[in-house]
Phi, psi and omega in degrees: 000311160333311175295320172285309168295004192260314165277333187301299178265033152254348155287301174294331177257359156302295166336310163286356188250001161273342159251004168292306188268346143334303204279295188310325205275336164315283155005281171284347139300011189222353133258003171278300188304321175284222204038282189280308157205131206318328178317328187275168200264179159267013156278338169270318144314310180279354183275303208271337174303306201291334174273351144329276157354265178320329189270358187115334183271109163272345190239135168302299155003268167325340185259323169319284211298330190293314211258336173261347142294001139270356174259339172295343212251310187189124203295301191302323152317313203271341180282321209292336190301285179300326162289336180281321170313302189284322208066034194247151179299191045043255203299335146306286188318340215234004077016279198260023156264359167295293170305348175258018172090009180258167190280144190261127145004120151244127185281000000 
């Protein structure tokens, strides 16, 4: 029995120490995103860091790389792409896609 609470809360402080870094890592994507662009609220930045998430980019790193060999291929794809990600507008998605070095459209 000693032995089961003992993976029991070495199981719990793993758990916990993996939404610990999770959490960090929202945190700085939603704060990269209020960053690149000031329109968004910080309720909207962390909404669009966890549906970031939810698609797999957990890292601005991961959001450079997914995004920037489609914005080299076609700029307007690649926003509608980063905004269908984000839950972000069109005009936003193409904001912070500047900030992450791809190249911007001009209308």
């Amino acid at each position: 029995e000693a032995r089961l609470r003992a993976e029991r809360a070495e199981e719990e402080a793993r758990l916990r120490a993996e939404r610990a870094e999770v959490e960090a890592k929202l945190r700085a994507m939603a704060g990269f995103l209020r960053d690149a662009c000031g329109d968004l609220t910080p309720e909207t930045a962390r909404a669009a860091a966890e549906a970031a998430a939810a698609g797999g980019v957990l890292t601005v790193e991961k959001l450079r790389r997914r995004w920037g060999k489609k914005a080299r291929a076609d700029v307007m794809a690649a926003a509608q792409d980063l905004a269908e990600l984000l839950g972000v507008d069109e005009d936003d998605a193409e904001v912070i896609g500047a900030s992450l070095g791809l190249p911007v459209e001009r209308k």
